[in-house]
């Protein structure tokens, strides 16, 4: 984005188009995920930030539906991997098979080669299988027998996990949690939304008939636009202050890493664009701090006994770190 | 032979005891008789026992020495040191008694208190002398040799008690008699008692001769005084607060029950003598010495009358002891330790005063009958010279400018006075008329404060009148000092109750042939305003008469006349016709007005400042203005809130209408601050429009009285950018 009066006007116009597209996508998805506009928007922010989403909730609240609705809305290819203890890494990444006819090994891509990958019940997979996701989530490519195979763009892993039934699961390690841009809890729909779900058409049928709102190219341009949004210097300072405060918090055993700062800023840019702005404001940072930072924190056992969670700590940090306001002008 | 030996031991014991009684000039007879008798008899008996009833050869001397030391320690422990036995301080008391009690006695006004450590010295000296005398009598044939230790005891007692009361003539006579008897006893042999019987009248005659001739011995006229050779203990800062500094507070809080007086009910009671002025404060140069009861008398001549008082402390702070001037004897009770300044007779307690402490005072008070200060000149001795000093003040290298003004004023006040005495009287009369008594005057007596008192306010407390008099007097060359004390009081039954409001300060001038003469420069109004029930004392009346005589004499002689008050500096409240009591009210009103102006103008100035500058600054100013409005509906701080969070707060407290203004204002603020673009003036105007709308909504919501209250609150002066 160019600076200056004209540049801002141009940026504003682009941001306006970005916001229209974002709203259309969210509206489309909301046709099947009712009453969860904020979750839908967070998921879209995650997609347009090129991040990965961890959906944590009980079964039946629409985690998989959300992933399918996103893929349908952006005309993207989606796959679903059901994680089980006997799932092998090659079941995800793919395998090389000898072709007798051509007398060569041919790579058969696994389900990871899709725009949207739903990793269902990711915590039921073995650590070895979970770690197979690490490279592709961060590097956006799969290396098989020394040959890198890039995944398509956009690429987003939507992992789900059930926080209640923990028997026979392998909790995600901190390193892997850190690779998710956000962790979102779906929550139950409110009464009115649930009634609307019952009264409406079956979700499966709706997903099959859902019209795509944007193509993959459109999504790529939106991603590109968001990365070029203006960030005022005090906001960098604010982001760092918020993240750094978690490292000094007495109720935390592990604070957020600089990767969290980068993720927060990236997501804030998309949120600003989604609001039709060509610049970030403190509200963007504050609104995304909990979903972006909370899952990266490890609460001390004492605080945990008191019922404190990472989200509580982030909320407390936000309540104490001064926001950069017009006072500095 | 053995009988003569034992008889000589009786004589040496008596001789030593008589010599030991010479300590009576230090302690009086009462405390020492038992100590001396025991210390003289016990070692003598011990030596006699060790010598054996039959053997002509006594035990080796070292055995007697060891045993007598042990016996001495044991005896003194159960006699003089019995009080120290109970509290565990025996070793310390014994040590200080033997080694350093003589120094304490030499630096104590006699009679000294009969402290155990002092009596130890008497015991030890008499015991050793008795032991030495007995051993000399037993082991030598020299007839007069056993007398020598007694001489030593006598010498020590004379030296330590040379300044003490009483006489040793009787003891000297007894000593002469006993020496003669000892020589008689040790001169004869066998059972021939005739020479002894014949010699006894001669011994008596010698004693009588010594008694009669003693006063004529030249050395007794001006005896050598070892006290003059002993360095007095360094003066201590005994009270952190000068009594003069308490005067203002006492007058303001006049009902503090300080002490009661039984006995004399009229005389002024002196508390402290302050003779040194450093430019800021008056202080005392008194060098206090412990005393048993005696207070050295005033060397100045003049008729006096005896006054007896019993004073009981109630709520008296500090260490100064009030008493009629000048005390001759003080009898403290309840363990009250008293120290005295021998020069001024000022008394103080060794420890801070406690309620209930009582002491009895025998004083000799000047009556001033027949005094005539008209012809008196100022004293010229060393003390008077010191009392003329006018220091430059702390840290100043040049005399303060006020001194010249003071001198001019003093010269006008005493114009026509031909003597120092007349100057002192006229100065006193002048101040009585010149200024008014006012206990609300701010305390203080430095050059600057007295300049204000004499030049501007002309209202003051006794502190101001007395210190101004002393200072004016010094500019004329009069030796002056200041006394703090009490005058009047309330008669309750047979007691005179002194409260803090009875405090008085007066100056004194040292005149030749009269000594320190008190003056009263305080207007009569002071006495009337206190409502005392105690009439003026005989001394005050005599003094007033003497001073009136001086004035009359001066009028009669012609030129001298008490001058009228000189013109005061322009601008004084008295001349402007504005009553003094209105000044504080006017001052408060002015302060209130200034405050109201500040709280009303400050927000307007702040808004003007916020609305100036480039558009970005104006938008920020509009935001701060809106925040200030929202403070009135409970927004404590916006430090950690984003602009839209503030907007939501406003909507919650002011309704959705406010959101319609706060949200666009928040957007404008965010855009101005974070977009990286420069806002245009229209945006600034829009921001202020929204901010003003928010202000109106807040006024409608909170109500004008509440907004006015918040506007008037001091916090409105502090509201930030």
Coordinates of C-alpha atoms in Angstrom, one line a residue, chain A residues 8 12 230 232 234-235 279-283 286 319-329, chain B residues 616-617 620 623-624 638-645 669-671 673-678 721:
Chain A
X8 CA -4.8 5.9 1.6
X12 CA -9.5 2.5 1.5
X230 CA -0.4 0.0 7.4
X232 CA 1.4 2.5 13.1
X234 CA 2.8 2.4 18.5
X235 CA 0.8 -0.7 17.6
X279 CA -4.8 0.4 8.9
X280 CA -4.8 -1.4 12.1
X281 CA -6.3 0.0 15.3
X282 CA -5.8 -1.2 18.9
X283 CA -9.3 -2.8 18.8
X286 CA -7.4 -6.5 21.5
X319 CA -6.8 -4.9 31.1
X320 CA -3.5 -3.7 32.4
X321 CA -1.4 -2.9 29.3
X322 CA -2.1 0.7 28.3
X323 CA -3.5 1.1 24.8
X324 CA -1.8 3.4 22.3
X325 CA -4.4 6.1 22.1
X326 CA -4.8 9.6 20.7
X327 CA -3.0 10.8 23.7
X328 CA 0.3 10.3 22.1
X329 CA -0.5 12.7 19.2
Chain B
X616 CA -4.4 15.7 14.3
X617 CA -3.8 17.6 17.5
X620 CA -6.7 14.3 19.9
X623 CA -11.0 13.1 22.3
X624 CA -9.5 14.2 25.5
X638 CA -9.3 5.3 29.7
X639 CA -5.7 4.2 29.9
X640 CA -6.2 0.6 28.9
X641 CA -9.3 1.1 26.9
X642 CA -9.5 1.4 23.1
X643 CA -11.4 4.2 21.5
X644 CA -14.4 2.0 20.8
X645 CA -14.4 0.5 24.3
X669 CA -9.2 9.4 16.5
X670 CA -8.1 6.0 15.3
X671 CA -7.7 7.2 11.7
X673 CA -3.6 8.2 15.1
X674 CA -3.0 5.0 13.3
X675 CA -3.7 5.4 9.6
X676 CA -0.5 7.1 8.8
X677 CA -2.4 9.8 6.9
X678 CA -2.8 13.5 7.8
X721 CA -3.8 17.1 28.3

